[in-house]
Amino acid sequence: MSRIIENVGMLDLTQATEETVTSIERIGNVGLVIYRAETAHLLTLLKNAGNIGKTIEIPEGHRYYSGTLRLDEEYFQLLEQPDRVFVNGTVIIDKGVSLEAFQNGTLHLVVNGEVYAPRHLAAAVTSALLKVGGASAEIHAYEYEPRFESGKVQLNNAYLASGSEPMELVLNGMVHLDKELDMEQFSARIEKIQVNGKAIIHEHQSPYFYDKLKKINGLVEVIPAGFEHVTKPLRLNARSVRRFKSHKLYTSKPLILEADVTRDAFSQAVSEIHSSSFIICGEEIEDLVWERCPNLNTEIVSYERLFVFISGEETWSKDQLAALGQPASFIVDGTLTFDDDVTEGDIRASMSSLDLFGEVVVGEKRIKGILYPYLRANNGSIIVKGTEEELAGIGNVGMLSL
């Protein structure tokens, strides 16, 4: 069966055959293609691929390693036969490797990526590294062995206290500097930072952070001074809103204000909102919410009496709609599926408006047409069952081996 695959970071053709390549109907953009001489002819079969950033042929006689390769003193001491290695990723040479052991070794290394070497080996490693084909390596000479972190990392005071010597950090994914992070300790404990992904910092941390930042492949998001960072959807009612006293909220998640939040309570609780998401509120306080949202990217959706918020996947039946008892504002951030027995009359009796950030799935085209007059925010899609575009394969992937 042919497959459709979206964007691919790296496509590995080293073990591919004509059959596996031609089984792909379409591939999106490809960042890098790795192949051997015996599979080079398969490149011409990638006719339905989007843009290809780079192709690299693995040198003949080299074993292939993808990921992070660590080399220590024992490896070099036991190296009796020449070891020819092509690495796509990161090579870390242990700080305990002596210059003698490295020079006596018979390592033939080709790297497409990064090499971390202790300072006393940096020159030797640079001169020994082979330059072949399109492979390119960036060499980092380190004083303290770098510490690698992946995924979501919260950089707080406990983290700083966890090491016995200054740290060089390589952060892959998302790193968040805790608001209470001791920045004097941060300056004393951190030597360098490299971010491959996203860093979220508070405004007062900017001078310290940028002083240590040596490289970033991604972006830095700065939370303005005085704002509280809200990291998950926040739903406030008349009681919970009382814990806020003129707070400034910074969020990329939905903020939901229940109908019992009065104008006076909201005015006292929130002085400003910086949101890149949307806010759900009653019509009675909609004007106040607009006043407190200077960011033009903030979407505000209001409801008159009742609202239904869909954030995951839900299927609603004719009986569920009837149970509402009155028309409601539907706000869909996930996927809402209407059962096949839902009729035009059910929609008209139960829906006052539709704000669409996700998907609504209906049983027939006629119901799709009925929904359009109710649309206000339309950042999603309405799909008729059976007409969904099936993705016979996978979405975006980091590495794909054929």
JSON list of C-alpha atoms in Angstrom, two decimals, residues 315-318 337-343 346 361-364 367 385:
[
{"chain": "A", "resi": 315, "resn": "THR", "atom": "CA", "xyz": [-19.35, 12.71, 20.28]},
{"chain": "A", "resi": 316, "resn": "TRP", "atom": "CA", "xyz": [-22.72, 14.33, 20.88]},
{"chain": "A", "resi": 317, "resn": "SER", "atom": "CA", "xyz": [-26.05, 12.61, 20.24]},
{"chain": "A", "resi": 318, "resn": "LYS", "atom": "CA", "xyz": [-29.53, 13.93, 19.62]},
{"chain": "A", "resi": 337, "resn": "THR", "atom": "CA", "xyz": [-18.59, 14.70, 16.27]},
{"chain": "A", "resi": 338, "resn": "PHE", "atom": "CA", "xyz": [-22.36, 14.81, 15.85]},
{"chain": "A", "resi": 339, "resn": "ASP", "atom": "CA", "xyz": [-24.13, 11.45, 15.71]},
{"chain": "A", "resi": 340, "resn": "ASP", "atom": "CA", "xyz": [-25.84, 10.60, 12.44]},
{"chain": "A", "resi": 341, "resn": "ASP", "atom": "CA", "xyz": [-29.28, 11.01, 14.03]},
{"chain": "A", "resi": 342, "resn": "VAL", "atom": "CA", "xyz": [-28.70, 14.72, 14.77]},
{"chain": "A", "resi": 343, "resn": "THR", "atom": "CA", "xyz": [-31.09, 16.75, 12.63]},
{"chain": "A", "resi": 346, "resn": "ASP", "atom": "CA", "xyz": [-31.67, 19.61, 16.90]},
{"chain": "A", "resi": 361, "resn": "VAL", "atom": "CA", "xyz": [-17.50, 16.15, 12.12]},
{"chain": "A", "resi": 362, "resn": "VAL", "atom": "CA", "xyz": [-21.06, 15.78, 10.76]},
{"chain": "A", "resi": 363, "resn": "GLY", "atom": "CA", "xyz": [-22.94, 12.92, 9.13]},
{"chain": "A", "resi": 364, "resn": "GLU", "atom": "CA", "xyz": [-24.10, 14.67, 5.98]},
{"chain": "A", "resi": 367, "resn": "ILE", "atom": "CA", "xyz": [-25.82, 19.55, 8.40]},
{"chain": "A", "resi": 385, "resn": "LYS", "atom": "CA", "xyz": [-17.92, 11.76, 7.60]}
]
